[in-house]
C-alpha atoms as one frame of an Amber mdcrd trajectory, in Angstrom:
protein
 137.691  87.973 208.835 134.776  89.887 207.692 131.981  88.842 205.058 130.540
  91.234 203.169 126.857  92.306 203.030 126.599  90.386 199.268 127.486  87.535
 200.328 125.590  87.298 203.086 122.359  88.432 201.788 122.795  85.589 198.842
 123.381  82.515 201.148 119.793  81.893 202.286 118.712  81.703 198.252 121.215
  79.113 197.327 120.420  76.935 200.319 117.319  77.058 199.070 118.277  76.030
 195.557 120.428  73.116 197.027 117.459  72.209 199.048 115.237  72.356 196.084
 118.322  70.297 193.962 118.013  67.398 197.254 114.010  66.773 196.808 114.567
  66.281 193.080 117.234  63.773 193.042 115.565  61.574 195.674 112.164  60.674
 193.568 114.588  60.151 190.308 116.710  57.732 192.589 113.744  56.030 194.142
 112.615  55.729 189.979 115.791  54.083 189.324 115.922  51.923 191.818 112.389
  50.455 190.986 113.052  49.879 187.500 116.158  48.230 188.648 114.252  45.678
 190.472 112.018  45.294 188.151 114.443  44.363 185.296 116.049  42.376 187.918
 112.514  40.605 188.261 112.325  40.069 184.715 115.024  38.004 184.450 113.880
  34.919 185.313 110.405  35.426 183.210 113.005  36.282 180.312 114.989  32.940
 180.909 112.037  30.965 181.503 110.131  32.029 178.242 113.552  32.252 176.449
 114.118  28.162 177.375 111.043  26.764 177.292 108.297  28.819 174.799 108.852
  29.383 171.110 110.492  33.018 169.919 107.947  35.488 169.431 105.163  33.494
 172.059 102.430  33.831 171.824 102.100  35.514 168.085 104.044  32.761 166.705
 102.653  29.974 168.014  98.454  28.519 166.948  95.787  28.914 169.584  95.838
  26.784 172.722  99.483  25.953 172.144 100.659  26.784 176.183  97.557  24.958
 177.338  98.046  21.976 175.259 101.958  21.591 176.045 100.830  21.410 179.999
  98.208  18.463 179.150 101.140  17.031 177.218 103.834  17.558 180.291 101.387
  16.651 182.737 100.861  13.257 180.795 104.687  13.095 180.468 105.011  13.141
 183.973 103.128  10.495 184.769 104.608   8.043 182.461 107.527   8.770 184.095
 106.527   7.984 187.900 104.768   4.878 186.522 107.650   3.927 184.534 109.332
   3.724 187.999 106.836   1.259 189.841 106.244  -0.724 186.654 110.291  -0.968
 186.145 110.641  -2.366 189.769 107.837  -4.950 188.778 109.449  -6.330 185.662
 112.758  -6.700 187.335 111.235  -8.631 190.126 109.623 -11.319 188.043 113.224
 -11.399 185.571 114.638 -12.466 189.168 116.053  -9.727 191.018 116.626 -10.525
 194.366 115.952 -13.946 193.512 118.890 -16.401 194.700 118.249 -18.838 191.848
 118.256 -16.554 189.123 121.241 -16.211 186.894 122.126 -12.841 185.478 122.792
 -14.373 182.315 119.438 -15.608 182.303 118.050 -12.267 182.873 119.656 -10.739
 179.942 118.807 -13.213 177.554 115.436 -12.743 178.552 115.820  -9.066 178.278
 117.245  -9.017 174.790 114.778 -11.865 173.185 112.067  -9.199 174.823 113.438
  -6.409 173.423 113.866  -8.538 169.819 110.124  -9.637 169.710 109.597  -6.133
 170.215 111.331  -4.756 167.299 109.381  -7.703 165.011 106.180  -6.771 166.482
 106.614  -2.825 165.599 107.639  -3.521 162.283 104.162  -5.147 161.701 102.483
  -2.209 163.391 103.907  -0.099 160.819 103.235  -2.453 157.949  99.549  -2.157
 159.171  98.799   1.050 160.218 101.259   3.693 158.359  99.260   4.558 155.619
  96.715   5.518 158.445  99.129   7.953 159.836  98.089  11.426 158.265  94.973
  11.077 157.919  93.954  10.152 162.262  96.774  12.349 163.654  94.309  13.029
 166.598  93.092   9.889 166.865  96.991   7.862 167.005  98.071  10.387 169.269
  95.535   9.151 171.886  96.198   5.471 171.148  99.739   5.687 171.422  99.333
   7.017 175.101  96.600   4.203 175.791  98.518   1.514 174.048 101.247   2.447
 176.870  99.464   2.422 179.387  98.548  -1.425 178.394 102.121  -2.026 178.056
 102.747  -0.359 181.474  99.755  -2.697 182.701 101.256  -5.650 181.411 104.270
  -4.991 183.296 102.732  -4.586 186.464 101.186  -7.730 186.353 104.396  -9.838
 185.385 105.362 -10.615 188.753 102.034 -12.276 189.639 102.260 -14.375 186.050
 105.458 -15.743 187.196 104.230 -16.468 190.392 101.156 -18.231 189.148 102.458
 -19.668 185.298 105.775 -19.783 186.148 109.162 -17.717 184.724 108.630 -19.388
 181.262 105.201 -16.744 180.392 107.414 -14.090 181.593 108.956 -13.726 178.071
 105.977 -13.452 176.674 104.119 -11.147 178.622 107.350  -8.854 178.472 107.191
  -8.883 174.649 103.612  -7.868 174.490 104.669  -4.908 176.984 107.711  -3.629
 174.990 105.223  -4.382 171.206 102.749  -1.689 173.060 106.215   0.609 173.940
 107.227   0.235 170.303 103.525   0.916 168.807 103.602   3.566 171.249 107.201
   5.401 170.223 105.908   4.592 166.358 102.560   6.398 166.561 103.123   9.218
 168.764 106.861  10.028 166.416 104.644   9.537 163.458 101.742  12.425 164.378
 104.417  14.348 166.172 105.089  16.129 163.322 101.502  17.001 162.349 101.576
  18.407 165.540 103.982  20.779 165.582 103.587  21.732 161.946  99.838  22.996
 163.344 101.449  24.841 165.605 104.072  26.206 163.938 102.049  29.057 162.067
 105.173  31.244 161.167 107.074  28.354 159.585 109.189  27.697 162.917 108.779
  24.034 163.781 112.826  23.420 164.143 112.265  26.010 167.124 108.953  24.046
 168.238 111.172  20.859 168.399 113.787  22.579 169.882 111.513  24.281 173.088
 109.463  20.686 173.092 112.969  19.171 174.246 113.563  21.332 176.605 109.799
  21.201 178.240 110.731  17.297 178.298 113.949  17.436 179.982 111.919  20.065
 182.512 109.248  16.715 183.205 111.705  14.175 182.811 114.101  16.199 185.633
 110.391  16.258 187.929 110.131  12.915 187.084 113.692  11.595 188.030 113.143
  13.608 191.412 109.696  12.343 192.611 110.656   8.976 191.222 113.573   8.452
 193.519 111.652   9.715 196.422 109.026   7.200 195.476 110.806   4.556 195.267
 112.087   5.058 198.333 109.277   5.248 200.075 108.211   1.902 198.467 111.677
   0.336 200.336 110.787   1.575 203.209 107.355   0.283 203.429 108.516  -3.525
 202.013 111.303  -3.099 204.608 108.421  -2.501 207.287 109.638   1.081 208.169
 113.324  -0.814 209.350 116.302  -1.559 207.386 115.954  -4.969 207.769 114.861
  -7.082 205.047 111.249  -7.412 203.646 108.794  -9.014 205.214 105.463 -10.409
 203.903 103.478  -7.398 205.392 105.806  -4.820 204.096 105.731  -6.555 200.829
 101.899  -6.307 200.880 101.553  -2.952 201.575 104.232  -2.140 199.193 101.930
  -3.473 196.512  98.754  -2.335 197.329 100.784   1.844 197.296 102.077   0.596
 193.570  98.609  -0.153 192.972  97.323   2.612 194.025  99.745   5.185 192.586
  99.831   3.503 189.615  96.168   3.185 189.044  95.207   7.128 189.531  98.331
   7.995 187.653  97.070   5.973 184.524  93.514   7.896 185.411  95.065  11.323
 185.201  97.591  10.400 181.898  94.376   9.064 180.106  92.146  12.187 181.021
  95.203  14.646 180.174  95.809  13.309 176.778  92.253  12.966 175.849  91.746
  16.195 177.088  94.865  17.650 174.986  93.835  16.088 171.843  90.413  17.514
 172.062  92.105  21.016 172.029  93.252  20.455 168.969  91.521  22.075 165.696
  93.425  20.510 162.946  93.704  22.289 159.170  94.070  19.518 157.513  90.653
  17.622 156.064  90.373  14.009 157.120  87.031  12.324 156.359  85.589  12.895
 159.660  86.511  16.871 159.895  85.063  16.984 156.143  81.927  15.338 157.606
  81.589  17.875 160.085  82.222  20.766 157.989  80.607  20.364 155.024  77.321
  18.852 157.378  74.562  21.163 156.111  75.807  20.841 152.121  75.344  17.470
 152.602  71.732  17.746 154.615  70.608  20.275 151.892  71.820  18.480 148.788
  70.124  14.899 150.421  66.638  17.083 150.385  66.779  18.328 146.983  68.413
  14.582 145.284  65.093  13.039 147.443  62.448  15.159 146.551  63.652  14.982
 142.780  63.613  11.335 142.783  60.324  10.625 144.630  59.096  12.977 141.764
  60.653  11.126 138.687  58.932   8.014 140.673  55.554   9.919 140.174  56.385
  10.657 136.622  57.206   7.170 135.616  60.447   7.534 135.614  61.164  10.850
 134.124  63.898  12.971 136.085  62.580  16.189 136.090  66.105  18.305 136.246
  64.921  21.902 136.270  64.390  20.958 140.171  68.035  20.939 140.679  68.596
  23.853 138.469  65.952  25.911 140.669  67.555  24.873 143.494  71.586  26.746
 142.113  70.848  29.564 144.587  69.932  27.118 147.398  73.112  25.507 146.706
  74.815  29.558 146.910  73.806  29.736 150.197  74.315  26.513 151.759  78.127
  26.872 150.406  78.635  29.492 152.332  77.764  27.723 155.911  81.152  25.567
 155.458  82.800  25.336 158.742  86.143  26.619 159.537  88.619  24.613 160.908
  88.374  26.371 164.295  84.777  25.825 164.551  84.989  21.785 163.432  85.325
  19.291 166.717  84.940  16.104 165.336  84.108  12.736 167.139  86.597  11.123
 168.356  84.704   7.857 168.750  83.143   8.103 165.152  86.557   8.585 163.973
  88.105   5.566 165.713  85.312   3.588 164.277  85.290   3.733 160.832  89.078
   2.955 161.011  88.672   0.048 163.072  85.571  -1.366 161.088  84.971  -1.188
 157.009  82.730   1.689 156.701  79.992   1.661 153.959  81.320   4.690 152.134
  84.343   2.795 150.197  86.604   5.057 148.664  89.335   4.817 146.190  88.543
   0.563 146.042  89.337  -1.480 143.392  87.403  -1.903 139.804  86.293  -5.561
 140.600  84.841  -4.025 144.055  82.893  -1.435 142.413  81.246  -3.065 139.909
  79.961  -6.620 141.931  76.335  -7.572 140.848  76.266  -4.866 138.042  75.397
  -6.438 134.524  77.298  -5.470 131.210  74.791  -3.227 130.352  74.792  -1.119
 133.664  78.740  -1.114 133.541  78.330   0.099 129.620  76.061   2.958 131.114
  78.504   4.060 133.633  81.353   3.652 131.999  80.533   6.052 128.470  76.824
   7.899 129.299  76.943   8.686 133.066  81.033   9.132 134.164  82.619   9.136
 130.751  84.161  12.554 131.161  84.735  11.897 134.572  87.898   9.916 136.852
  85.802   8.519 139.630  82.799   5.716 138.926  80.326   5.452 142.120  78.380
   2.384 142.281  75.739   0.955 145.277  76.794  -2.751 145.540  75.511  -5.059
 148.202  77.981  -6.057 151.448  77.427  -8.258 154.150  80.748  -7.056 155.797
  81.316  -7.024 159.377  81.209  -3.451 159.606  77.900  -3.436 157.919  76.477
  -5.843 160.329  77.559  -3.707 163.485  76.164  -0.637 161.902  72.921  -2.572
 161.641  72.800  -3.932 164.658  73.598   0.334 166.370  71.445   1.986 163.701
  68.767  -0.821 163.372  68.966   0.500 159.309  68.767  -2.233 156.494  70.738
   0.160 154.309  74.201  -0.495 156.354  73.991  -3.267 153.997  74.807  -1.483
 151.025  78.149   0.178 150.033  79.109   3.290 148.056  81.643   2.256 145.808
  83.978   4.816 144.555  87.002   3.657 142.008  89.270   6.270 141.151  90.837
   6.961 137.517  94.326   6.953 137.113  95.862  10.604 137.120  92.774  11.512
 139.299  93.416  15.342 141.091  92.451  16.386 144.888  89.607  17.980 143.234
  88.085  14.835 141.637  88.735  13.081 144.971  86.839  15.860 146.853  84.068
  15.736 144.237  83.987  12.024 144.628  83.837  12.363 148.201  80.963  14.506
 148.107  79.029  12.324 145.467  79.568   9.633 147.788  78.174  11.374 150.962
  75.182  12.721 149.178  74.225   9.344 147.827  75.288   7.581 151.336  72.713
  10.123 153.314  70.041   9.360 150.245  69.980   5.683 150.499  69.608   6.022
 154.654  66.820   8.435 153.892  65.210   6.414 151.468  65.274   3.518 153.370
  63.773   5.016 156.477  61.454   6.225 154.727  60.561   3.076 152.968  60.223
   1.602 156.708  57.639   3.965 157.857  55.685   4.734 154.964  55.734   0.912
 153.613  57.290   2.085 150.123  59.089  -0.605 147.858  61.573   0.930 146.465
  64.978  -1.452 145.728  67.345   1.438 145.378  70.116  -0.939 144.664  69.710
  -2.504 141.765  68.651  -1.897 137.790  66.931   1.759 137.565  66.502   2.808
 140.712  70.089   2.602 141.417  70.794   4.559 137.903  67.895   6.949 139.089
  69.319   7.546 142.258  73.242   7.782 141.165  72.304  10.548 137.901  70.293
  12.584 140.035  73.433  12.593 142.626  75.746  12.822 139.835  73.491  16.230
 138.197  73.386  17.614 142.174  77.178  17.750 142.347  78.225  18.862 139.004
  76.037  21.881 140.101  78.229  22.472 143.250  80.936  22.383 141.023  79.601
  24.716 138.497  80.020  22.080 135.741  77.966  22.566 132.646  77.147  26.137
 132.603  77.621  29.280 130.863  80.277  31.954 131.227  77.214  34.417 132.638
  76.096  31.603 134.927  79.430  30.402 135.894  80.460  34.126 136.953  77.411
  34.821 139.517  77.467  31.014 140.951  78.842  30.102 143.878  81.400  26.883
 142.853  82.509  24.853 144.903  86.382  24.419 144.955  89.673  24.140 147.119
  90.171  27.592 146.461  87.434  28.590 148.601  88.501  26.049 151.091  91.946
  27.522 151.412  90.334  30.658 151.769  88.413  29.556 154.751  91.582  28.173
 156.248  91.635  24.835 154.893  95.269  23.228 154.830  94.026  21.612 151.107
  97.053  23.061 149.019  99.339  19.620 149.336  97.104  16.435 150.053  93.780
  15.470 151.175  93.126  13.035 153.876  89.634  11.904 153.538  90.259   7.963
 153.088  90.857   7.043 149.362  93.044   3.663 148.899  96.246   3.112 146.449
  93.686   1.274 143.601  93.526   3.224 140.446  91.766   2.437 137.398  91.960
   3.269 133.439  88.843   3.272 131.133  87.946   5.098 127.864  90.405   4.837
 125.346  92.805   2.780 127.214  92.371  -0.742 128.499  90.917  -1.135 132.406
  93.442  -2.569 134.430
């Protein structure tokens, strides 16, 4: 065979294409391949996220939601390992492993346990469900710590039967499961409050959804260390043989429960505390709106103080054109209301007023409100000073047990006097958050005024006859200027009002209910007859 010149001169360019065709493909299939494995990396991120986060995460979802779900599973989880030790506890002391027990005897007192229960929870909720909405934060911690109680009390059952006898068991087991059932009540009541501040796209059935899953996730830890635990508790009552217990085994077995169960409750009461403080709630409670509306209330107290130690100097005569100078003040200060985001309210405080009667009443009963006040004051109210309004204040004198407390803390002779606010019936949200306000301003003006009374040796009764009318107009005058009542259309257009309008603006969840603390009691005056 022969091969032509052509050919031959062409072959050392094509190998070179080919060649040049080779180095090409090999970085495209080395590309490939990477983004293979990467994909195939992703999968289990996508699954993960896909299972256990909401759709869209983290745009869909408020701020700290991922951190506050791991304070929530990490409190989860240690219910779960106590439940175990505390389980093994309550069985021992209804007779397990006890040759004179009866298993009939066990489940009778099981069921009358679980029965007392039930009664007990119903009068939780009977108590406490109006409470619900307004302390989401602060229910959410007590249902943890009310479980942890519970948990206590079931630890502790074996040594009551050992020292009371089997008949205290019933009891002691009743108390436990009341604290399960105020427990399940209180943290399925603020649940939803919960999620709904999460849910910022309107998603909470997906919320619910992903919180299931992260609790099967725990609850699947929980089953695993749980078994391994109590395992390890056989083995150490069963002195590290299979033989049965013996007293040391059975001692050291108790002191581990101990143990485990006493830095467990440790960690479950730091993680929820520590959960609940993340939150920054929308909604206004009294506390938040103490917090957030803090320097209104500081400002207005200076101007309703220095206005009434003048009318003092004048005989009596309320000079008004000091609140009217002040309009622009009152502009300002408006403006320094706190967003939700920036409001971390006290816990403690919080927990206090609802354990104790505060001396801010709100929404009370006529008969409460108007309690040492003669016909004539009650005349003056009722037509000159809140005739157009559908809240009545009042300062009336209480020697409640909240009021002595308060002394005893603040050392302040003014804890003895209440703010009485009675509601009209048909009242709006904005005449409760006027009345609110009224009420705050006058509460910080009677603490000032009596402090000031204590230092400077003034005798001024600020509760009864004038002073007390003194006091509650010039109050009355200061917020109807907040609210931009009484003005002009030229006045009213460059003053800044206060409203829920602005309070939705700042992010204020005020479009449905407020939550700052005013009771069922309604009242009718005017025209129609007070009932």
């Amino acid at each position: 065979y022969s091969i032509s010149s052509s050919s031959t001169s062409s072959s050392p360019s094509s190998f070179q294409e080919t060649t040049r065709k080779i180095k090409k493909q090999q970085p495209q299939a080395s590309f490939f391949l990477s983004s293979f494995l990467a994909k195939v990396h992703e999968i289990p991120k996508r699954i993960f996220m896909d299972l256990f986060l909401p759709v869209g995460y983290p745009t869909s979802v408020g701020k700290s939601y991922l951190t506050y779900q791991f304070y929530d599973s990490l409190q989860g989880l240690c219910s779960y390992l106590r439940g175990v030790v505390s389980t093994s506890a309550v069985l021992t002391a209804a007779g397990v492993g006890d040759g004179d027990a009866t298993a009939i005897g066990a489940a009778m007192t099981w069921a009358m346990r679980d029965g007392l229960g039930m009664i007990g929870g119903l009068f939780f909720s009977y108590i406490t469900s109006c409470h619900f909405d307004s302390y989401v934060k602060e229910f959410r911690l007590f249902a943890d710590v009310i479980n942890d109680v519970g948990l206590t009390l079931d630890m502790l059952a074996p040594y009551i039967a050992a020292s009371y006898g089997k008949k205290c068991i019933l009891f002691v087991s009743a108390m436990g499961q009341l604290c399960r059932v105020a427990c399940g009540m209180a943290a399925g009541a603020t649940k939803g409050s919960i999620t709904q501040h999460f849910a910022i796209r309107g998603n909470m059935a997906d919320l619910n959804a992903k919180e299931s899953t992260q609790e099967t996730l725990v609850s699947l830890v929980g089953m695993i260390l749980g078994i391994v635990l109590a395992k390890y508790l056989h083995y150490l009552e069963s002195g590290g043989s299979d033989d049965d217990s013996s007293l040391d085994g059975r001692h050291a077995a108790a002191v581990v429960s101990w143990s485990i169960f006493i830095i467990l409750t440790i960690v479950h009461v730091w993680a929820n505390y520590a959960g609940v403080k993340l939150l920054r709630l929308k909604t206004l409670n009294r506390e938040r709106a103490k917090v957030a509306f803090d320097n209104l209330f500081n400002e207005c107290k200076k101007q309703c103080i220095e206005t009434f130690y003048n009318s003092k100097r004048n005989g009596g005569d309320i000079d008004e054109s000091m609140l009217e100078k002040t309009r622009g003040d009152n502009n300002k200060v408006l403006k320094t209301i706190c967003r939700p985001d920036e409001v971390n309210e006290s816990l403690v405080l919080s927990t206090f007023d609802l354990l104790f009667p505060t001396n801010v009443r709100l929404g009370v009963r006529l008969s409460e409100s108007q309690h040492g006040l003669s016909n004539d004051d009650l005349l003056h109210y009722f037509q000159d000073e809140y005739g157009s309004e559908n809240y009545i204040l009042t300062l009336v004198p209480s020697s409640s047990i909240g009021s002595g407390i308060r002394r005893r803390i603040w050392g302040s002779s003014s804890c003895f006097t209440n703010v009485c606010v009675t509601l009209r019936l048909g009242a709006s949200d904005r005449d409760e958050l006027k009345a609110f306000i009224h009420a705050m301003i006058a509460r910080k003006c009677l603490d000032e005024i009596d402090l000031t009374r204590s230092i400077d040796g003034r005798d001024i009764d600020i509760t009864k006859g004038i002073g007390q009318k003194r006091l509650i107009h010039i109050t009355h005058k200061c917020v109807n200027n907040l609210f931009g009542e009484g003005l002009n259309e030229q006045e009213s257009s460059n003053c800044y009002r206060f409203s829920l309008e602005k309070l939705s603006k700042l992010g204020w969840d005020v479009d449905h209910r407020l939550y700052i603390g005013f009771g069922p009691w309604r009242a009718q005056w005017g025209d129609s007859k007070v009932n």
